mmCIF file of C-alpha atoms and ligand atoms in Angstrom:
data_model
loop_
_atom_site.group_PDB
_atom_site.id
_atom_site.type_symbol
_atom_site.label_atom_id
_atom_site.label_comp_id
_atom_site.label_asym_id
_atom_site.label_seq_id
_atom_site.Cartn_x
_atom_site.Cartn_y
_atom_site.Cartn_z
ATOM 1 C CA MET H 257 -16.131 -4.823 -25.772
ATOM 2 C CA SER H 258 -15.196 -8.009 -23.816
ATOM 3 C CA LYS H 259 -14.925 -7.674 -20.113
ATOM 4 C CA GLU H 260 -11.622 -7.243 -18.355
ATOM 5 C CA LYS H 261 -10.803 -10.134 -16.048
ATOM 6 C CA LEU H 262 -9.887 -8.635 -12.679
ATOM 7 C CA ALA H 263 -8.164 -10.519 -9.871
ATOM 8 C CA ILE H 264 -8.363 -9.252 -6.315
ATOM 9 C CA LEU H 265 -5.618 -10.347 -4.090
ATOM 10 C CA GLY H 266 -6.666 -9.323 -0.409
ATOM 11 C CA SER H 267 -10.284 -8.931 -1.123
ATOM 12 C CA THR H 268 -11.581 -8.942 2.594
ATOM 13 C CA GLY H 269 -9.190 -5.998 3.652
ATOM 14 C CA SER H 270 -10.062 -2.369 3.520
ATOM 15 C CA ILE H 271 -8.926 -1.773 -0.059
ATOM 16 C CA GLY H 272 -10.411 -4.917 -1.366
ATOM 17 C CA THR H 273 -13.835 -4.424 0.163
ATOM 18 C CA GLN H 274 -14.016 -0.843 -1.141
ATOM 19 C CA ALA H 275 -12.990 -2.045 -4.570
ATOM 20 C CA LEU H 276 -15.831 -4.623 -4.701
ATOM 21 C CA GLU H 277 -18.290 -2.023 -3.561
ATOM 22 C CA ILE H 278 -17.312 0.037 -6.542
ATOM 23 C CA LEU H 279 -17.309 -3.053 -8.910
ATOM 24 C CA LYS H 280 -21.004 -3.808 -8.022
ATOM 25 C CA GLU H 281 -21.793 -0.870 -10.523
ATOM 26 C CA TYR H 282 -19.184 -2.040 -13.111
ATOM 27 C CA SER H 283 -20.358 -5.543 -13.695
ATOM 28 C CA ASP H 284 -20.496 -4.781 -17.564
ATOM 29 C CA ARG H 285 -16.811 -3.767 -17.532
ATOM 30 C CA PHE H 286 -15.143 -6.152 -15.254
ATOM 31 C CA GLU H 287 -15.550 -9.812 -14.585
ATOM 32 C CA ILE H 288 -13.929 -10.904 -11.359
ATOM 33 C CA SER H 289 -11.650 -13.960 -12.057
ATOM 34 C CA ALA H 290 -10.426 -14.259 -8.455
ATOM 35 C CA LEU H 291 -10.881 -13.272 -4.893
ATOM 36 C CA SER H 292 -8.344 -14.149 -2.127
ATOM 37 C CA ALA H 293 -8.216 -13.792 1.707
ATOM 38 C CA PHE H 294 -5.959 -14.662 4.484
ATOM 39 C CA ASN H 295 -8.099 -15.743 7.275
ATOM 40 C CA ASN H 296 -11.513 -14.052 6.867
ATOM 41 C CA TYR H 297 -13.353 -16.976 5.149
ATOM 42 C CA ARG H 298 -16.953 -15.905 5.963
ATOM 43 C CA LEU H 299 -16.499 -12.497 4.209
ATOM 44 C CA LEU H 300 -14.650 -14.279 1.401
ATOM 45 C CA ALA H 301 -17.503 -16.564 0.900
ATOM 46 C CA ILE H 302 -20.081 -13.758 0.934
ATOM 47 C CA GLN H 303 -17.835 -11.876 -1.641
ATOM 48 C CA ALA H 304 -17.546 -15.090 -3.790
ATOM 49 C CA ASN H 305 -21.329 -15.893 -3.701
ATOM 50 C CA ARG H 306 -21.801 -12.313 -5.037
ATOM 51 C CA PHE H 307 -19.093 -12.071 -7.590
ATOM 52 C CA LYS H 308 -18.556 -15.901 -8.603
ATOM 53 C CA PRO H 309 -14.987 -15.732 -9.450
ATOM 54 C CA GLU H 310 -13.661 -18.903 -11.104
ATOM 55 C CA THR H 311 -10.661 -19.025 -8.563
ATOM 56 C CA ILE H 312 -10.717 -18.380 -4.726
ATOM 57 C CA VAL H 313 -7.849 -18.426 -2.892
ATOM 58 C CA LEU H 314 -8.047 -18.898 1.052
ATOM 59 C CA VAL H 315 -4.538 -18.787 2.540
ATOM 60 C CA ASN H 316 -5.206 -20.208 5.896
ATOM 61 C CA PRO H 317 -6.791 -23.653 5.411
ATOM 62 C CA ASP H 318 -8.014 -24.228 8.807
ATOM 63 C CA HIS H 319 -11.538 -23.610 8.047
ATOM 64 C CA ARG H 320 -11.568 -25.232 4.729
ATOM 65 C CA THR H 321 -14.692 -27.569 5.317
ATOM 66 C CA GLU H 322 -16.797 -24.705 6.694
ATOM 67 C CA PHE H 323 -15.680 -22.407 3.851
ATOM 68 C CA GLU H 324 -16.599 -24.789 1.136
ATOM 69 C CA ARG H 325 -20.059 -25.272 2.861
ATOM 70 C CA LEU H 326 -20.757 -21.539 2.774
ATOM 71 C CA LEU H 327 -20.269 -21.283 -0.995
ATOM 72 C CA SER H 328 -23.444 -21.151 -3.138
ATOM 73 C CA TYR H 329 -21.885 -22.064 -6.366
ATOM 74 C CA LYS H 330 -19.111 -24.185 -7.689
ATOM 75 C CA PRO H 331 -15.961 -22.276 -8.610
ATOM 76 C CA SER H 332 -13.233 -23.912 -10.973
ATOM 77 C CA GLU H 333 -10.728 -24.070 -8.271
ATOM 78 C CA ILE H 334 -10.384 -23.246 -4.650
ATOM 79 C CA LEU H 335 -6.642 -22.955 -3.545
ATOM 80 C CA PHE H 336 -5.273 -23.114 -0.019
ATOM 81 C CA GLY H 337 -1.859 -22.327 1.374
ATOM 82 C CA LYS H 338 0.550 -19.402 1.243
ATOM 83 C CA GLU H 339 2.052 -20.476 -2.038
ATOM 84 C CA SER H 340 -1.257 -20.368 -3.877
ATOM 85 C CA LEU H 341 -1.194 -16.551 -4.172
ATOM 86 C CA GLU H 342 1.968 -16.723 -6.130
ATOM 87 C CA ASP H 343 0.931 -19.589 -8.034
ATOM 88 C CA TYR H 344 -2.147 -17.656 -9.195
ATOM 89 C CA ALA H 345 -0.157 -14.788 -10.179
ATOM 90 C CA VAL H 346 2.087 -17.107 -12.176
ATOM 91 C CA SER H 347 -0.714 -18.880 -13.993
ATOM 92 C CA GLY H 348 -4.107 -17.530 -13.200
ATOM 93 C CA GLU H 349 -6.232 -16.153 -16.069
ATOM 94 C CA TYR H 350 -6.588 -12.410 -15.478
ATOM 95 C CA ASP H 351 -5.954 -9.216 -17.398
ATOM 96 C CA LEU H 352 -5.658 -6.729 -14.274
ATOM 97 C CA LEU H 353 -4.481 -7.681 -10.751
ATOM 98 C CA LEU H 354 -5.478 -5.521 -7.863
ATOM 99 C CA ASN H 355 -2.847 -6.432 -5.358
ATOM 100 C CA SER H 356 -4.127 -5.347 -1.927
ATOM 101 C CA LEU H 357 -2.049 -7.865 0.174
ATOM 102 C CA VAL H 358 -0.528 -6.524 3.199
ATOM 103 C CA GLY H 359 3.285 -6.899 3.665
ATOM 104 C CA PHE H 360 6.175 -8.226 1.799
ATOM 105 C CA ALA H 361 4.046 -11.468 0.933
ATOM 106 C CA GLY H 362 2.524 -9.069 -1.808
ATOM 107 C CA PHE H 363 5.625 -8.626 -3.677
ATOM 108 C CA MET H 364 5.869 -11.813 -5.423
ATOM 109 C CA SER H 365 2.408 -11.373 -6.956
ATOM 110 C CA THR H 366 3.275 -8.008 -8.400
ATOM 111 C CA TYR H 367 6.537 -9.305 -9.753
ATOM 112 C CA HIS H 368 5.084 -12.344 -11.591
ATOM 113 C CA ALA H 369 2.074 -10.360 -12.984
ATOM 114 C CA LEU H 370 4.433 -7.675 -14.461
ATOM 115 C CA LYS H 371 6.654 -10.608 -15.745
ATOM 116 C CA ARG H 372 3.704 -11.959 -17.568
ATOM 117 C CA ASP H 373 2.936 -8.383 -19.045
ATOM 118 C CA LYS H 374 -0.233 -7.878 -17.030
ATOM 119 C CA LYS H 375 -1.480 -4.488 -15.470
ATOM 120 C CA VAL H 376 -1.271 -4.264 -11.773
ATOM 121 C CA ALA H 377 -3.166 -1.814 -9.646
ATOM 122 C CA LEU H 378 -0.924 -1.598 -6.711
ATOM 123 C CA ALA H 379 -2.206 -1.193 -3.065
ATOM 124 C CA ASN H 380 0.652 -3.412 -1.656
ATOM 125 C CA LYS H 381 3.232 -0.827 -0.529
ATOM 126 C CA GLU H 382 5.996 -3.441 -0.025
ATOM 127 C CA SER H 383 6.059 -4.486 -3.625
ATOM 128 C CA LEU H 384 7.944 -1.175 -4.570
ATOM 129 C CA VAL H 385 9.534 -0.411 -1.217
ATOM 130 C CA VAL H 386 11.272 -3.852 -1.062
ATOM 131 C CA GLY H 387 11.442 -4.829 -4.752
ATOM 132 C CA GLY H 388 11.472 -1.344 -6.754
ATOM 133 C CA GLU H 389 14.752 -1.912 -8.016
ATOM 134 C CA LEU H 390 13.821 -5.378 -9.514
ATOM 135 C CA LEU H 391 10.411 -4.138 -10.743
ATOM 136 C CA SER H 392 11.741 -1.308 -12.439
ATOM 137 C CA LYS H 393 13.688 -3.339 -14.674
ATOM 138 C CA ILE H 394 10.636 -5.259 -16.149
ATOM 139 C CA ASP H 395 9.253 -4.176 -19.367
ATOM 140 C CA ALA H 396 5.624 -3.725 -18.192
ATOM 141 C CA PHE H 397 6.779 -1.553 -15.313
ATOM 142 C CA LYS H 398 8.640 0.786 -18.017
ATOM 143 C CA GLN H 399 5.416 0.748 -19.997
ATOM 144 C CA GLY H 400 3.392 2.163 -17.129
ATOM 145 C CA LYS H 401 1.387 -1.034 -16.359
ATOM 146 C CA LEU H 402 2.059 -0.643 -12.647
ATOM 147 C CA ILE H 403 -0.704 1.705 -11.478
ATOM 148 C CA PRO H 404 -0.672 3.207 -7.971
ATOM 149 C CA VAL H 405 -3.822 2.735 -5.553
ATOM 150 C CA ASP H 406 -2.374 4.800 -2.694
ATOM 151 C CA SER H 407 -3.940 8.109 -2.508
ATOM 152 C CA GLU H 408 -0.745 10.277 -2.776
ATOM 153 C CA HIS H 409 0.747 8.385 -5.651
ATOM 154 C CA SER H 410 -2.584 8.508 -7.535
ATOM 155 C CA ALA H 411 -2.590 12.193 -6.821
ATOM 156 C CA MET H 412 0.863 12.359 -8.448
ATOM 157 C CA LEU H 413 -0.047 10.291 -11.433
ATOM 158 C CA GLN H 414 -3.247 12.248 -12.055
ATOM 159 C CA CYS H 415 -0.950 15.676 -11.683
ATOM 160 C CA LEU H 416 1.509 14.112 -14.187
ATOM 161 C CA THR H 417 -0.796 12.681 -16.823
ATOM 162 C CA GLY H 418 -0.233 14.829 -19.866
ATOM 163 C CA GLU H 419 3.152 16.097 -18.492
ATOM 164 C CA ASN H 420 6.971 15.300 -19.342
ATOM 165 C CA HIS H 421 8.656 13.766 -16.474
ATOM 166 C CA GLN H 422 11.714 15.808 -17.083
ATOM 167 C CA ASP H 423 9.711 19.008 -16.172
ATOM 168 C CA ILE H 424 9.145 17.814 -12.610
ATOM 169 C CA SER H 425 11.142 20.012 -10.291
ATOM 170 C CA ARG H 426 9.702 18.429 -7.006
ATOM 171 C CA ILE H 427 6.979 16.413 -5.711
ATOM 172 C CA ILE H 428 5.343 17.470 -2.400
ATOM 173 C CA ILE H 429 3.968 14.335 -0.633
ATOM 174 C CA THR H 430 1.298 15.220 1.942
ATOM 175 C CA ALA H 431 0.985 13.610 5.162
ATOM 176 C CA SER H 432 -1.951 14.038 7.643
ATOM 177 C CA GLY H 433 0.723 13.678 10.625
ATOM 178 C CA GLY H 434 -1.544 10.975 12.218
ATOM 179 C CA PRO H 435 -2.720 11.298 15.925
ATOM 180 C CA PHE H 436 0.664 12.359 17.327
ATOM 181 C CA LYS H 437 1.662 15.167 14.928
ATOM 182 C CA ASP H 438 1.967 17.701 17.968
ATOM 183 C CA TYR H 439 3.087 15.292 20.644
ATOM 184 C CA THR H 440 6.375 16.168 22.282
ATOM 185 C CA LEU H 441 9.265 13.560 22.434
ATOM 186 C CA LYS H 442 8.232 13.130 26.209
ATOM 187 C CA GLN H 443 4.589 12.158 25.174
ATOM 188 C CA MET H 444 5.846 9.850 22.440
ATOM 189 C CA GLU H 445 7.202 7.640 25.282
ATOM 190 C CA THR H 446 3.804 6.941 26.671
ATOM 191 C CA VAL H 447 1.841 6.141 23.365
ATOM 192 C CA THR H 448 -0.554 3.115 23.920
ATOM 193 C CA VAL H 449 -1.591 0.698 21.247
ATOM 194 C CA GLU H 450 -5.293 1.883 21.737
ATOM 195 C CA SER H 451 -4.451 5.567 21.052
ATOM 196 C CA ALA H 452 -2.134 4.767 18.083
ATOM 197 C CA LEU H 453 -4.820 2.791 16.302
ATOM 198 C CA LYS H 454 -7.090 5.870 16.249
ATOM 199 C CA HIS H 455 -6.447 7.668 12.822
ATOM 200 C CA PRO H 456 -7.929 11.129 12.558
ATOM 201 C CA ASN H 457 -8.851 11.003 8.918
ATOM 202 C CA TRP H 458 -8.465 7.699 7.221
ATOM 203 C CA ASN H 459 -10.177 4.396 8.144
ATOM 204 C CA MET H 460 -7.481 1.759 7.504
ATOM 205 C CA GLY H 461 -6.100 -1.631 8.638
ATOM 206 C CA ALA H 462 -3.984 -1.881 11.861
ATOM 207 C CA LYS H 463 -0.453 -2.108 10.413
ATOM 208 C CA ILE H 464 -0.859 0.973 8.075
ATOM 209 C CA THR H 465 -2.520 2.881 11.014
ATOM 210 C CA ILE H 466 0.394 2.299 13.129
ATOM 211 C CA ASP H 467 2.622 3.218 10.199
ATOM 212 C CA SER H 468 0.776 6.216 9.730
ATOM 213 C CA SER H 469 1.253 7.362 13.252
ATOM 214 C CA THR H 470 4.856 6.831 13.294
ATOM 215 C CA MET H 471 5.027 8.498 9.558
ATOM 216 C CA MET H 472 6.847 5.309 8.520
ATOM 217 C CA ASN H 473 3.930 5.080 6.168
ATOM 218 C CA LYS H 474 5.142 8.427 4.613
ATOM 219 C CA GLY H 475 8.693 7.015 4.426
ATOM 220 C CA LEU H 476 7.333 3.982 2.679
ATOM 221 C CA GLU H 477 5.481 6.273 0.207
ATOM 222 C CA ILE H 478 8.634 8.194 -0.541
ATOM 223 C CA ILE H 479 10.403 5.109 -1.548
ATOM 224 C CA GLU H 480 7.382 3.923 -3.652
ATOM 225 C CA ALA H 481 7.415 7.484 -5.451
ATOM 226 C CA LYS H 482 10.963 7.245 -6.059
ATOM 227 C CA TRP H 483 10.492 4.137 -8.081
ATOM 228 C CA PHE H 484 6.947 5.005 -9.670
ATOM 229 C CA PHE H 485 8.185 8.485 -11.068
ATOM 230 C CA GLY H 486 11.995 7.757 -11.367
ATOM 231 C CA LEU H 487 12.870 10.641 -9.047
ATOM 232 C CA ASP H 488 15.886 11.304 -6.643
ATOM 233 C CA VAL H 489 14.618 10.938 -3.105
ATOM 234 C CA ASP H 490 15.563 14.537 -2.534
ATOM 235 C CA LYS H 491 12.956 15.856 -4.940
ATOM 236 C CA ILE H 492 10.197 14.119 -2.816
ATOM 237 C CA VAL H 493 9.432 16.391 0.017
ATOM 238 C CA PRO H 494 7.109 15.376 2.910
ATOM 239 C CA VAL H 495 4.788 18.046 4.210
ATOM 240 C CA ILE H 496 2.072 17.771 6.987
ATOM 241 C CA HIS H 497 -1.175 18.693 5.605
ATOM 242 C CA PRO H 498 -3.655 17.647 8.638
ATOM 243 C CA GLN H 499 -6.872 18.009 6.634
ATOM 244 C CA SER H 500 -5.995 15.369 4.149
ATOM 245 C CA ILE H 501 -7.690 17.287 1.338
ATOM 246 C CA ILE H 502 -4.574 17.871 -1.050
ATOM 247 C CA HIS H 503 -3.377 14.371 -1.719
ATOM 248 C CA SER H 504 -0.202 15.564 -3.277
ATOM 249 C CA ILE H 505 1.395 18.364 -5.372
ATOM 250 C CA VAL H 506 3.660 18.394 -8.416
ATOM 251 C CA GLU H 507 5.838 21.335 -8.900
ATOM 252 C CA PHE H 508 7.213 21.941 -12.230
ATOM 253 C CA ILE H 509 10.407 23.572 -13.661
ATOM 254 C CA ASP H 510 8.504 26.695 -14.667
ATOM 255 C CA GLY H 511 7.271 27.343 -11.053
ATOM 256 C CA SER H 512 3.901 26.138 -11.771
ATOM 257 C CA SER H 513 2.215 23.560 -9.359
ATOM 258 C CA LYS H 514 -0.636 20.941 -9.788
ATOM 259 C CA ALA H 515 -2.450 19.523 -6.944
ATOM 260 C CA GLN H 516 -4.971 16.791 -6.750
ATOM 261 C CA MET H 517 -7.660 17.073 -4.055
ATOM 262 C CA GLY H 518 -10.861 15.831 -2.596
ATOM 263 C CA PRO H 519 -12.245 14.456 0.618
ATOM 264 C CA PRO H 520 -10.240 11.665 2.030
ATOM 265 C CA ASP H 521 -11.817 8.506 0.448
ATOM 266 C CA MET H 522 -9.919 5.675 -1.095
ATOM 267 C CA LYS H 523 -12.622 4.861 -3.553
ATOM 268 C CA VAL H 524 -11.301 7.726 -5.805
ATOM 269 C CA PRO H 525 -7.775 6.388 -6.166
ATOM 270 C CA ILE H 526 -9.014 2.656 -6.306
ATOM 271 C CA LEU H 527 -11.452 3.565 -9.046
ATOM 272 C CA TYR H 528 -8.761 5.768 -10.962
ATOM 273 C CA ALA H 529 -6.415 2.699 -10.892
ATOM 274 C CA LEU H 530 -8.777 0.213 -12.071
ATOM 275 C CA THR H 531 -10.003 2.342 -15.118
ATOM 276 C CA TYR H 532 -6.667 4.390 -15.821
ATOM 277 C CA PRO H 533 -6.200 6.329 -18.036
ATOM 278 C CA GLU H 534 -9.812 6.667 -18.318
ATOM 279 C CA ARG H 535 -12.211 8.349 -15.918
ATOM 280 C CA VAL H 536 -15.724 6.943 -15.311
ATOM 281 C CA ASP H 537 -18.872 8.008 -13.679
ATOM 282 C CA TYR H 538 -19.152 7.253 -10.064
ATOM 283 C CA PRO H 539 -20.996 9.063 -7.204
ATOM 284 C CA ASN H 540 -18.063 9.756 -4.938
ATOM 285 C CA GLU H 541 -18.421 12.681 -2.497
ATOM 286 C CA THR H 542 -16.760 15.813 -3.707
ATOM 287 C CA LEU H 543 -15.842 19.000 -1.703
ATOM 288 C CA ASP H 544 -18.425 21.770 -1.409
ATOM 289 C CA TYR H 545 -16.366 24.959 -1.973
ATOM 290 C CA ARG H 546 -19.052 27.166 -0.591
ATOM 291 C CA ASN H 547 -18.035 25.882 2.958
ATOM 292 C CA ARG H 548 -15.044 27.505 4.691
ATOM 293 C CA TYR H 549 -12.086 25.353 4.311
ATOM 294 C CA GLN H 550 -8.640 25.800 6.030
ATOM 295 C CA LEU H 551 -5.857 24.038 4.290
ATOM 296 C CA GLU H 552 -2.771 23.980 6.451
ATOM 297 C CA PHE H 553 0.703 23.023 5.786
ATOM 298 C CA SER H 554 3.627 22.514 8.128
ATOM 299 C CA PRO H 555 7.212 20.968 8.064
ATOM 300 C CA VAL H 556 7.842 17.359 9.218
ATOM 301 C CA ASP H 557 10.134 17.281 12.412
ATOM 302 C CA LEU H 558 12.311 14.187 11.639
ATOM 303 C CA LEU H 559 13.474 14.127 15.314
ATOM 304 C CA ARG H 560 10.119 13.490 16.599
ATOM 305 C CA PHE H 561 9.492 10.932 13.722
ATOM 306 C CA PRO H 562 12.651 8.880 13.562
ATOM 307 C CA CYS H 563 10.874 6.183 11.343
ATOM 308 C CA LEU H 564 10.454 8.627 8.723
ATOM 309 C CA LYS H 565 14.089 9.705 8.869
ATOM 310 C CA LEU H 566 15.352 6.004 8.745
ATOM 311 C CA ALA H 567 13.133 5.420 5.652
ATOM 312 C CA ILE H 568 14.542 8.501 3.900
ATOM 313 C CA GLU H 569 18.055 7.258 4.612
ATOM 314 C CA ALA H 570 17.143 3.901 3.531
ATOM 315 C CA ALA H 571 15.667 5.252 0.242
ATOM 316 C CA LYS H 572 18.859 7.041 -0.594
ATOM 317 C CA GLU H 573 21.004 4.042 0.276
ATOM 318 C CA GLY H 574 19.118 1.725 -2.033
ATOM 319 C CA GLY H 575 20.087 -1.989 -2.438
ATOM 320 C CA PHE H 576 18.955 -4.112 0.587
ATOM 321 C CA ALA H 577 18.278 -1.144 2.920
ATOM 322 C CA PRO H 578 14.544 -0.661 2.031
ATOM 323 C CA ALA H 579 13.927 -4.317 2.401
ATOM 324 C CA ILE H 580 15.588 -4.327 5.884
ATOM 325 C CA LEU H 581 13.773 -1.223 6.853
ATOM 326 C CA ASN H 582 10.344 -2.808 5.820
ATOM 327 C CA ALA H 583 10.940 -6.206 7.455
ATOM 328 C CA ALA H 584 12.070 -4.741 10.772
ATOM 329 C CA ASN H 585 9.206 -2.215 10.690
ATOM 330 C CA GLU H 586 6.699 -5.118 10.218
ATOM 331 C CA ILE H 587 8.181 -6.980 13.114
ATOM 332 C CA ALA H 588 8.346 -3.984 15.293
ATOM 333 C CA VAL H 589 4.695 -3.155 14.706
ATOM 334 C CA GLU H 590 3.658 -6.650 15.248
ATOM 335 C CA ARG H 591 5.449 -6.539 18.571
ATOM 336 C CA PHE H 592 4.027 -3.235 19.537
ATOM 337 C CA LEU H 593 0.505 -4.475 18.850
ATOM 338 C CA LYS H 594 1.151 -7.505 21.090
ATOM 339 C CA LYS H 595 2.426 -5.000 23.765
ATOM 340 C CA GLU H 596 5.806 -6.688 23.806
ATOM 341 C CA ILE H 597 7.631 -3.384 23.196
ATOM 342 C CA ARG H 598 6.953 0.504 23.618
ATOM 343 C CA TYR H 599 5.897 2.702 20.783
ATOM 344 C CA ILE H 600 9.439 4.375 20.887
ATOM 345 C CA ASP H 601 11.052 1.013 20.428
ATOM 346 C CA ILE H 602 9.694 0.704 17.005
ATOM 347 C CA ALA H 603 12.309 2.989 15.462
ATOM 348 C CA LYS H 604 15.034 1.410 17.745
ATOM 349 C CA ILE H 605 14.452 -1.947 16.275
ATOM 350 C CA ILE H 606 14.583 -0.771 12.843
ATOM 351 C CA GLU H 607 17.705 1.274 13.130
ATOM 352 C CA THR H 608 19.637 -1.485 14.947
ATOM 353 C CA SER H 609 18.374 -3.867 12.125
ATOM 354 C CA LEU H 610 19.695 -1.406 9.536
ATOM 355 C CA GLU H 611 22.939 -1.242 11.357
ATOM 356 C CA THR H 612 23.393 -4.860 11.919
ATOM 357 C CA ILE H 613 22.229 -6.649 8.861
ATOM 358 C CA ALA H 614 23.966 -6.330 5.384
ATOM 359 C CA GLY H 615 23.109 -8.136 2.146
ATOM 360 C CA ASP H 616 25.423 -9.464 -0.624
ATOM 361 C CA LYS H 617 24.000 -8.910 -4.102
ATOM 362 C CA LEU H 618 20.695 -7.945 -5.079
ATOM 363 C CA SER H 619 20.301 -10.532 -7.790
ATOM 364 C CA GLY H 620 16.621 -11.422 -7.734
ATOM 365 C CA PRO H 621 13.716 -11.958 -5.684
ATOM 366 C CA GLU H 622 15.383 -14.815 -3.636
ATOM 367 C CA ALA H 623 18.024 -12.398 -2.274
ATOM 368 C CA LEU H 624 15.219 -10.323 -1.146
ATOM 369 C CA LEU H 625 13.455 -13.189 0.534
ATOM 370 C CA THR H 626 16.704 -14.189 2.331
ATOM 371 C CA ILE H 627 17.235 -10.650 3.630
ATOM 372 C CA ASP H 628 13.658 -10.402 4.511
ATOM 373 C CA GLU H 629 13.688 -13.554 6.708
ATOM 374 C CA GLU H 630 17.016 -12.745 8.197
ATOM 375 C CA THR H 631 15.750 -9.260 9.272
ATOM 376 C CA ARG H 632 12.621 -10.659 10.708
ATOM 377 C CA ARG H 633 14.488 -13.253 12.710
ATOM 378 C CA PHE H 634 16.815 -10.563 14.220
ATOM 379 C CA ALA H 635 14.283 -7.969 14.795
ATOM 380 C CA ASN H 636 12.297 -10.439 16.885
ATOM 381 C CA THR H 637 15.371 -11.057 19.160
ATOM 382 C CA LEU H 638 15.965 -7.334 20.001
ATOM 383 C CA LEU H 639 14.769 -5.762 23.417
ATOM 384 C CA LYS H 640 13.767 -9.316 24.697
HETATM 385 MG MG1 MG T 1211 -1.176 6.973 1.387
#
């Protein structure tokens, strides 16, 4: 069997590094055709020297010379600049693309890879959040070539394998609730950057950790689930499950439910996405059911988590609303991390952006780009 050529976009991030950790064990199955990083050229060089991809993309060219000096082999190409990620998706030689880019920048790579009929393991939420409508029209998408890496959607896919989608009655998407699940509205007013960056269960990047604390992350995941499984937004129900052991539940029309469970560890969904529909051997940790476990569930309070409420509304509205939601949120989170705005201002910036900005016709990726840029400019002017 010839090896599958795997390109990893965003290889120095949390998903990328965990994927490479797994891939050390699977050099007989995968050949790494490309690795990419935005800034972290030192780690990128270490990864490249270990896996020897033909193509390396370093988006920020500031440390170009130093980066090239750190390489111990000669790749076929080293690309720099923001456009090179898209260029690679358009013309690179790969069979499977692991898209773990952060933010809307990742959409174009997913789009082009699917257009070329390639498989995409998707860890970039924005691809579907912003561009779900466009992606869902591509043949490769309809043939199931877009495979989720996110733990919740991986859980849904695993529960749905072997089932008919018409038989779904609802999907329960679980949420840890983040560090502020028990905070009052008053306490939310005083949340600091430092406290928001501490997630109780999952170890992730800064943007997604903040999104997780505001529950915007769950909102984005509801939009993703809508597209992944072709469901009405009302059929996707968020529920707080603080232990993060059940990663989601699918309820069927006959009253039966299937849940996927395991310790919170992204390596499980990463591995499943890379080898789907097969399962392969890997020493991931499992639950020891001889221990006493408490599995709790509680409803989500949309009043205390306005970001989630806005996301659900945007999901229902469709069109440009999810793109505006996403861009405004990215800017608001960035500004919160820079301590320019308060924690509770994140939702205000998103809400004002959704009320103010309107798109024309969702004709293609360019229309999304325009709305994305317009929203970012606008969201940056608010609460100054
Ligand atoms: Mg998730």
